[in-house]
XYZ file of C-alpha atoms in Angstrom:
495
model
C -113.894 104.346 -32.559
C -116.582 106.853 -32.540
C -116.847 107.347 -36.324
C -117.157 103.375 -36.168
C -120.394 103.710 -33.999
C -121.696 106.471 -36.327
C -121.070 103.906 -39.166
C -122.923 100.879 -37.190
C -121.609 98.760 -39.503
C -117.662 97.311 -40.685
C -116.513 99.083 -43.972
C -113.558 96.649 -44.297
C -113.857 94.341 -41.466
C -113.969 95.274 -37.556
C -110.485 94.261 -37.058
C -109.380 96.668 -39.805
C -111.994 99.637 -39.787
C -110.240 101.660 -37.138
C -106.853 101.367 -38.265
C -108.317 102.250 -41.904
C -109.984 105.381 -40.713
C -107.525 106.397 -38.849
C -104.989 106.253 -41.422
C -107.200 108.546 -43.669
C -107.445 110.994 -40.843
C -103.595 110.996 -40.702
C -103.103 111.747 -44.320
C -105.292 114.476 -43.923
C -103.750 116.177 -41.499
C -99.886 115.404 -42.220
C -101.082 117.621 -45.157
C -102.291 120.433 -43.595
C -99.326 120.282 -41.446
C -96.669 120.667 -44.622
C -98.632 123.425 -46.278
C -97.399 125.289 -42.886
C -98.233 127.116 -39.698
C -100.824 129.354 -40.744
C -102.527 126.641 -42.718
C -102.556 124.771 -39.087
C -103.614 127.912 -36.832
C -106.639 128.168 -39.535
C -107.372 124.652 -39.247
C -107.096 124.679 -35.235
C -109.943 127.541 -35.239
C -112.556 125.816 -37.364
C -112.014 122.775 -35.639
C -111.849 125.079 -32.209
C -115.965 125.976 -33.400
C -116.872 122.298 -33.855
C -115.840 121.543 -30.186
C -117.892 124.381 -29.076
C -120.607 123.603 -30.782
C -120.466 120.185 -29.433
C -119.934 121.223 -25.828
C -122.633 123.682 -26.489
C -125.027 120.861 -27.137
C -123.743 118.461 -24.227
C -124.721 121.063 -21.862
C -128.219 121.895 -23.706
C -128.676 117.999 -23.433
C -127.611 118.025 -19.807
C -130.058 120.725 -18.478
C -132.988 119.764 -20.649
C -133.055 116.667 -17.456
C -134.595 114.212 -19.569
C -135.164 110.766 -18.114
C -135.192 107.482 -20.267
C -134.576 104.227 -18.943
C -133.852 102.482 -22.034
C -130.984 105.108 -22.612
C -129.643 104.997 -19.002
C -131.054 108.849 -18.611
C -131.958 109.387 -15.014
C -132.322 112.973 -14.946
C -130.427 114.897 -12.233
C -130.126 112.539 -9.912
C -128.232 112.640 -6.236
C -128.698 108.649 -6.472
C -127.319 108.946 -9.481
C -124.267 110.979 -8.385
C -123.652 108.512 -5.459
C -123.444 105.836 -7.467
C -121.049 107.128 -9.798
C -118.837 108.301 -6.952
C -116.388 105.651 -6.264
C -114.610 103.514 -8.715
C -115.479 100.117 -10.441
C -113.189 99.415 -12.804
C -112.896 96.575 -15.287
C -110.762 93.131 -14.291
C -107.035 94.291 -14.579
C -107.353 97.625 -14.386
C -107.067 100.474 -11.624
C -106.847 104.289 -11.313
C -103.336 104.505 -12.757
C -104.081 102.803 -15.896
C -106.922 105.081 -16.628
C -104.592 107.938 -16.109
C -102.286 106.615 -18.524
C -105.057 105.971 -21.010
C -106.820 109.626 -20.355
C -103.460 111.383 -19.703
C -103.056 112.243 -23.518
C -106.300 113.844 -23.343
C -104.482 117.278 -21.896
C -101.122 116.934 -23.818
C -101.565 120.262 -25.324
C -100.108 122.416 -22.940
C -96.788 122.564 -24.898
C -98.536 123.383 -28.086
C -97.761 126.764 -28.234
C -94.385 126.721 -27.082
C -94.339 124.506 -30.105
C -95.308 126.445 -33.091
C -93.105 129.864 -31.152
C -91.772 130.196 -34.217
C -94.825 131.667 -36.085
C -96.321 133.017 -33.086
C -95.900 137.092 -33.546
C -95.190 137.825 -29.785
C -94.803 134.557 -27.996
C -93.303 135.849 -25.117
C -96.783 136.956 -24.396
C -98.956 134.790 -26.091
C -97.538 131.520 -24.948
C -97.603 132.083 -20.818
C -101.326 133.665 -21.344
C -102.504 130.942 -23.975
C -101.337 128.075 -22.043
C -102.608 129.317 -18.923
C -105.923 130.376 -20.030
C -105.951 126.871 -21.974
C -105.342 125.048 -18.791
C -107.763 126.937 -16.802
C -111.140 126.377 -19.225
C -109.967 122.682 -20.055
C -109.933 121.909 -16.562
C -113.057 123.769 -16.091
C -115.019 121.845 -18.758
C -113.587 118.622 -17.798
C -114.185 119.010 -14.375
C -118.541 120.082 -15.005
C -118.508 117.841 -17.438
C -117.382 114.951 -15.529
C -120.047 116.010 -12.767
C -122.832 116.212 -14.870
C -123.066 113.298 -16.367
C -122.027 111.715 -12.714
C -125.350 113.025 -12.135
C -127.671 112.247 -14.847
C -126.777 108.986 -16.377
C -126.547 105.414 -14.729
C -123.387 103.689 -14.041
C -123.666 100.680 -16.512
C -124.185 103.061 -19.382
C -121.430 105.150 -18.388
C -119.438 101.897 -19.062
C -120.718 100.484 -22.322
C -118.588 102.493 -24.214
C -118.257 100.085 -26.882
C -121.903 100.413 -28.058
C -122.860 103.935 -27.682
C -121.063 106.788 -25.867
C -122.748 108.592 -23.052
C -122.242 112.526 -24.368
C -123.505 111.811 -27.756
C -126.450 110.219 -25.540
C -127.527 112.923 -23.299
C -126.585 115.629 -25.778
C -129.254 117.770 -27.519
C -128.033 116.686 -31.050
C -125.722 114.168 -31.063
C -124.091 114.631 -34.596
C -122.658 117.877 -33.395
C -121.120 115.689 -30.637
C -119.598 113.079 -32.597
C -118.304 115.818 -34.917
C -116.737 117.545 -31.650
C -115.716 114.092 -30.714
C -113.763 114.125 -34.055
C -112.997 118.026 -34.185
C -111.454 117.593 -30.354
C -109.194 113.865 -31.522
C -107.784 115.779 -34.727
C -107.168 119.023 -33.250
C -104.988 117.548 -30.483
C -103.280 115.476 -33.518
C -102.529 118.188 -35.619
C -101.088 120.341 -33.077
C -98.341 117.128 -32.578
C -97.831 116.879 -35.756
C -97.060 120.424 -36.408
C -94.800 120.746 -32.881
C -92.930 117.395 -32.972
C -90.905 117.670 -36.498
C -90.165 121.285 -35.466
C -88.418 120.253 -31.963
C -86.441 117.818 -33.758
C -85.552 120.262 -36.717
C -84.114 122.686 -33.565
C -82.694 120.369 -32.079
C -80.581 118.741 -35.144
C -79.943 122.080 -35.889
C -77.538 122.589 -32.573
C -75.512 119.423 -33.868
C -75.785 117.991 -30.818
C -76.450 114.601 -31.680
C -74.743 113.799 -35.414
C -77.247 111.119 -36.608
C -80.343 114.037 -36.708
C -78.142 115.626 -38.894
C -80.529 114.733 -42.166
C -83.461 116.545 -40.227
C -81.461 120.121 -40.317
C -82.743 120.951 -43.704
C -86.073 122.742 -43.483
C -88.194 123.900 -47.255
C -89.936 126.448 -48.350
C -90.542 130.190 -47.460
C -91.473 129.250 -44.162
C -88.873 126.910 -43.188
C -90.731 123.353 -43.074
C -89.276 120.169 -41.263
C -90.224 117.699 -44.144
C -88.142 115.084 -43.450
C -89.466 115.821 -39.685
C -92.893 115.287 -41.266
C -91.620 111.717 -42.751
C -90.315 110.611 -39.413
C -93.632 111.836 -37.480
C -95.495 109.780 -40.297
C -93.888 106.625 -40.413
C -93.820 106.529 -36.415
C -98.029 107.231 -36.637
C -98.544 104.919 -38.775
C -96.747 102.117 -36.936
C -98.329 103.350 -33.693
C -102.274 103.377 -36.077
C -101.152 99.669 -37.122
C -100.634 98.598 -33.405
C -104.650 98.851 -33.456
C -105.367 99.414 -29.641
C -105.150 103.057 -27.963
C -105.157 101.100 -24.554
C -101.864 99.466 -25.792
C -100.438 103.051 -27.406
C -101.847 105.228 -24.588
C -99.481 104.388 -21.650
C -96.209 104.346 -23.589
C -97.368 107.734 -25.025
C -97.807 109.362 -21.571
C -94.900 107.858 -20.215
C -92.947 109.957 -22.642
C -94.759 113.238 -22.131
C -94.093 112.813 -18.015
C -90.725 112.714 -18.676
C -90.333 115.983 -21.353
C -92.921 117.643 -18.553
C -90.711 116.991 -16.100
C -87.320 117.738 -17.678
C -89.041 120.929 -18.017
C -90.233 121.221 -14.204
C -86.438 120.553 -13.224
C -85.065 122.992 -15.904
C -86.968 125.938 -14.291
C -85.951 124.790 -11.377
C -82.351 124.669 -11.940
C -82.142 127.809 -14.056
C -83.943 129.485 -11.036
C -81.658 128.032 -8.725
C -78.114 129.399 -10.453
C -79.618 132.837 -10.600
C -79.298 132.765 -14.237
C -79.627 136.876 -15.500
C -81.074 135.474 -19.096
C -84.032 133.126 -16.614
C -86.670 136.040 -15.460
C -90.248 134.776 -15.395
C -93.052 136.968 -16.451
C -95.474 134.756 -14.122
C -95.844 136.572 -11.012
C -97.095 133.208 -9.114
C -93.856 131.275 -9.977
C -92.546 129.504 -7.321
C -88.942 127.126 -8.038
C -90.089 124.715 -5.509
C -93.590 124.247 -7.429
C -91.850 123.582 -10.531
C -89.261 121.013 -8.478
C -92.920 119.283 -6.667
C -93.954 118.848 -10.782
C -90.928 117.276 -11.843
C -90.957 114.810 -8.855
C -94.664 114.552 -9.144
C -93.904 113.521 -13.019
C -91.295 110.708 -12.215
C -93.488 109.311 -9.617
C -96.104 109.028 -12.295
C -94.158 107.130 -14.715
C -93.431 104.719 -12.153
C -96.491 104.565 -11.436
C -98.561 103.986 -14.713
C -95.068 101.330 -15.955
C -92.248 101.303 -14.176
C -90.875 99.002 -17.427
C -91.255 102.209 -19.416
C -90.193 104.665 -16.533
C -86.640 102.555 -16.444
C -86.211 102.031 -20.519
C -86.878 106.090 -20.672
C -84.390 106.862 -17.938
C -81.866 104.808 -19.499
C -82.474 106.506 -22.600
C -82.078 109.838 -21.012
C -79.066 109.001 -19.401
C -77.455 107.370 -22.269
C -78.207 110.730 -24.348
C -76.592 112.779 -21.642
C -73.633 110.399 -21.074
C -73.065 110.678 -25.428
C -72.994 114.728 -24.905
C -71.047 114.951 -21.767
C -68.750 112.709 -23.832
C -68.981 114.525 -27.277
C -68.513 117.354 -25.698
C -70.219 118.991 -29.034
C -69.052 123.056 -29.929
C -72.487 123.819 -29.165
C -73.518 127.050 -26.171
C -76.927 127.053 -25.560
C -76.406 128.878 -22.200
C -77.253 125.806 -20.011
C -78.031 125.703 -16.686
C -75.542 123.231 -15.419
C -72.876 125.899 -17.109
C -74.151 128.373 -15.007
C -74.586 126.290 -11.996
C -70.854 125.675 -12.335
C -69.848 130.074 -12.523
C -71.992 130.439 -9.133
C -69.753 127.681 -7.829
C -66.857 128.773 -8.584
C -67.831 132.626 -7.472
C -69.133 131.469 -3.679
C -65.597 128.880 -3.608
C -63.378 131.516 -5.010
C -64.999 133.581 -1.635
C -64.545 131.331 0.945
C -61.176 131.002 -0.288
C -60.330 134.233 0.210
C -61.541 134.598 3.439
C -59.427 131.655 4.199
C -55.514 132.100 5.419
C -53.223 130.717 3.851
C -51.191 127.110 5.271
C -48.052 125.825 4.490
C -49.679 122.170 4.470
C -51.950 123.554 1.666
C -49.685 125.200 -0.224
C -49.100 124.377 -4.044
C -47.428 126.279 -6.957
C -49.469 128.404 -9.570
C -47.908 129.020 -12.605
C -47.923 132.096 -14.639
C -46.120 130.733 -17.867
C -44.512 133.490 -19.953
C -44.857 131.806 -23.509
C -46.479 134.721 -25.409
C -48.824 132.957 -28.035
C -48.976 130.200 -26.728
C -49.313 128.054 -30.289
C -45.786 129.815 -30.488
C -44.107 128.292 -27.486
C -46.858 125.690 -26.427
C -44.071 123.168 -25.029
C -44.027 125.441 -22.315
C -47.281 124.902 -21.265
C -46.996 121.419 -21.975
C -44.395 121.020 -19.401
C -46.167 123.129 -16.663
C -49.546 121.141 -17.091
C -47.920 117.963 -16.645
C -46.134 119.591 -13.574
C -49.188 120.359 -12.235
C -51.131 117.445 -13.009
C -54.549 119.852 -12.709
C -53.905 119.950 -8.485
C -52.854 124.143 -9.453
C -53.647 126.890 -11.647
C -51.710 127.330 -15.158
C -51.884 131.047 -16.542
C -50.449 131.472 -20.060
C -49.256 135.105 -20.093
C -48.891 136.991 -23.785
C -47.755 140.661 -24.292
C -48.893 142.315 -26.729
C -46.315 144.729 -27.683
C -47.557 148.035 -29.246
C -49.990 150.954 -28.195
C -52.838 150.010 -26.496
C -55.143 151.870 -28.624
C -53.793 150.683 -31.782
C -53.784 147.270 -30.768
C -56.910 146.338 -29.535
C -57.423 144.246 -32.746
C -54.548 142.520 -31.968
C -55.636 141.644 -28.293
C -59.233 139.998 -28.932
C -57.463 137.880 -31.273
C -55.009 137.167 -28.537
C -57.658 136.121 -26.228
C -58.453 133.107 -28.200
C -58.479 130.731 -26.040
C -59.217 127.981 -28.983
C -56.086 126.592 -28.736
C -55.599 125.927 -25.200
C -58.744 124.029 -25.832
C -58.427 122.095 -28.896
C -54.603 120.923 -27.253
C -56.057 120.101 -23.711
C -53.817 122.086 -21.752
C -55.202 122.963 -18.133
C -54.651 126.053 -18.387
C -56.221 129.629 -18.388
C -54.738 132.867 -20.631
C -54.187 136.461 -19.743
C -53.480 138.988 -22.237
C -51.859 142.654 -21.616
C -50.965 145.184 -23.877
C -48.073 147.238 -23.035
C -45.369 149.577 -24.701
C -42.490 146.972 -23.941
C -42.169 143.612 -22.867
C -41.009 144.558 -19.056
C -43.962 146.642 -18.774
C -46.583 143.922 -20.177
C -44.615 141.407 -17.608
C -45.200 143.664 -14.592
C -48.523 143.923 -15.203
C -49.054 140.512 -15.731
C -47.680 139.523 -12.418
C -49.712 142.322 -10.458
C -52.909 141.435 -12.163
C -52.986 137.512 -13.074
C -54.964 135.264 -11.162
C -57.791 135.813 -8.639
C -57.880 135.144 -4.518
C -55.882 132.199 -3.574
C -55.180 131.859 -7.509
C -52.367 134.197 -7.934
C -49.393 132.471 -9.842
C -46.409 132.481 -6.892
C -44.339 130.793 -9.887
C -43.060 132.321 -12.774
C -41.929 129.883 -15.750
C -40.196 131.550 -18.707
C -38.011 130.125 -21.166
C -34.193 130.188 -21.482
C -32.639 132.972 -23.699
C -31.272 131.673 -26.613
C -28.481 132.496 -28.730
C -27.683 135.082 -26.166
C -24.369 135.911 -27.150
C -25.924 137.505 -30.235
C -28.715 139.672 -28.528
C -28.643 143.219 -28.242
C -27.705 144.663 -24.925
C -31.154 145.861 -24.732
C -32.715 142.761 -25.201
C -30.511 141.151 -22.677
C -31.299 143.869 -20.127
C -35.225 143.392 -20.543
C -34.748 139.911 -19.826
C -32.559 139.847 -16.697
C -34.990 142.932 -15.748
C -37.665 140.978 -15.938
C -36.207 138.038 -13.568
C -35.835 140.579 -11.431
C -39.215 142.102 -11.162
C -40.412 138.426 -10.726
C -38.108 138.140 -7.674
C -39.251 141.684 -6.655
C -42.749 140.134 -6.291
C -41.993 137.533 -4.265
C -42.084 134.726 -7.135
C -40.115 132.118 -7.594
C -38.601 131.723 -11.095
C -38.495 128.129 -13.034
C -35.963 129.058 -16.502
C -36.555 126.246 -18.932
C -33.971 125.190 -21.436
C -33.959 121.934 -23.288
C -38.212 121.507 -23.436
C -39.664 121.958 -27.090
């Protein structure tokens, strides 16, 4: 729009000039963004000295307090500034729909979280960047906004269409409308570079099979190309649309909602007392980040509460398909440890609990050694238990314990019990004999009000053939169950 009113005249025609220019713009920059990061952080600083040379001669402009009626230049002005105060907006439009059009203006707080990957230190870098970054941007909004409140008359604050107000008061204009340009591309770039790399992570954890095609990165330096396609294809659709007004909205409605899953992950992550989550921000505050998130969805319903419900659904629908996927994927998340704290502050209360015969319910410690060896076991016990009681699958590992230590991490597996869907937890001893492994099992399994009170075993077969001493471990180990106060479930005829 503003390299239009440099132009003062249609190149192709004035339905087609801004798309056209726009497109050319994009070009440019999707190439800068696949030569790489560097080629970007290069880019942002020239383009970082444009803006401040056009800021530079806004303010020039500003305090020079020229006054020309023709122009709408009234000097500093408190008339001026009253005027400007309150709001008058255009037929159809209000305070919210403003904010959805300006609201992409200060996007770029995420855009060095981004690019982390080529940062050198971003544990650093990215806190004091985005900080600082938020600080001065509000700053020079904020005087900027002022200052022309105060030197330039209402009606040519509005006739945007014509001529735009800081190119106006500015002390040379072309430096303006090249900040104007420097200030539209930067923001631009730094999407285009951050949005192929989020989705290049985030195929990466398989989490979702149909980003699979966007795993594949090129180059020395790792580039998303097929990211870049994507991010291409949906620019130019949103370019061929033809109206920011019509883009800006949508566009903001979907950076509320990653700003406030963000708000509510630092929340949450603050809230399980997760050991990895340990801000470097001295200021934070959970509740502040909890206030943004809610602040965030209140927002979206505010500026279209038709694209607030189509993104919720979308978000749920995404969870819902991972909940149900259940993909072999650990990113540490803060739900998982949300549910350990649980379980720690339950497993508590339970055992400063008594104990009640109403409440009483088996636990099982099932003796089945591997358990892909004797797995009907289990089988029976979990459909015994239904999931109302605790299953233990106990394996001895026979042998010395410091020669078998290889043996007992692979015992601890737990794959299995997974992949099969057995309820049911696994302990793992190493001991000289199988007696000895038993006793221990039955002194150490379990935890609080989960200690197994049943012991399940199988029935010895082909018995009549056993050695003595085989037969004497076994009836010794019934025994040592009974010493303990268990009762004892023999099962012959399962498997």
């Amino acid at each position: 729009e503003a390299l239009a009113i440099v132009l003062g005249r249609s190149v192709v025609s004035e339905e087609w000039d801004l798309r056209v220019f726009a497109l050319i713009a994009l070009g440019a920059l999707m190439g800068i963004a696949m030569l790489g990061g560097n080629w970007e952080i290069q880019a942002q600083k020239v383009l970082l000295v444009v803006m401040l040379g056009a800021i530079a001669s806004y303010f020039v402009g500003t305090f020079e307090n020229r006054v020309d009626e023709d122009e709408g230049l009234t000097g500093f002005s408190g008339s001026s500034f009253r005027d400007n105060w309150g709001p008058s907006y255009d037929s159809g439009e209000s305070w919210m729909t403003v904010f959805g059009v300006f609201f992409p203006a200060v996007t770029g707080i995420m855009a060095g979280a981004n690019i982390s990957g080529d940062l050198a230190d971003p544990q650093k870098a990215i806190p004091r960047g985005t900080l600082l970054a938020i600080a001065l941007s509000t700053f020079v909004y904020a005087l900027m906004a002022w200052l022309l409140g105060c030197t330039i008359d209402r009606e040519t604050l509005k006739d945007y269409e014509d001529s735009i107000a800081v190119v106006t008061i500015s002390g040379w204009g072309p430096v303006v409308y090249a900040g104007i340009f420097a200030a539209t591309l930067s923001s631009a770039l730094a999407q285009l570079i951050g949005a192929p790399r989020i989705l290049m992570s985030v195929a990466r954890d398989d989490i979702f099979p149909f980003l699979a095609p966007f795993k594949k990165g090129w180059g020395r330096n790792d580039e998303p190309m097929r990211g870049y396609a994507l991010t291409l294809v949906i620019a130019i659709g949103s370019i061929l649309v033809g109206s920011l007004n019509a883009v800006a909205p949508l566009i903001t409605n979907f950076f509320l909602a990653s700003y406030a899953l963000v708000n509510y992950a630092c929340f949450a992550s603050s809230m399980v007392k997760a050991p990895s989550w340990r801000p470097t921000y001295t200021a934070y505050n959970p509740f502040v980040a909890l206030v943004g998130a809610v602040l965030c969805f209140v927002t979206m319903v505010m500026v279209s509460w038709v694209a607030a419900a189509i993104t919720v659904v979308i978000c749920l629908l995404l969870y819902k398909y991972v909940d149900w996927a259940k993909p072999d994927v650990n990113w540490g998340s803060a739900g998982q440890a949300w549910r350990y704290l649980a379980a720690v502050q339950h497993l508590l209360k339970l055992e400063q609990t008594k104990s009640h015969v109403k409440t009483f319910r088996p636990q099982y410690l099932v003796l089945c050694g591997q358990p892909e060896g004797r797995d009907h076991l289990i089988q029976f016990v979990t459909q015994l238990s239904e999931g109302a009681s605790a299953v233990i699958a106990g394996n001895v590992v026979l042998g010395d314990f410091a020669d078998r230590l290889s043996a007992y991490h692979d015992a601890r597996n737990t794959k299995f019990l997974v992949e099969s869907k057995f309820k049911a937890f696994l302990d793992v001893v190493v001991a000289p004999t199988l007696l000895l492994g038993v006793e221990a099992l039955l002194q150490l399994s379990g935890m609080s009000h989960l200690r197994p009170n049943t012991v399940v075993l199988g029935f010895k077969k082909k018995w009549q053939e056993a050695p003595a001493e085989a037969l004497e471990e076994y009836v010794k180990v019934i025994q040592a169950c009974f010493g303990m106060g268990m009762g004892v479930v023999v099962l012959r005829g399962v498997g």
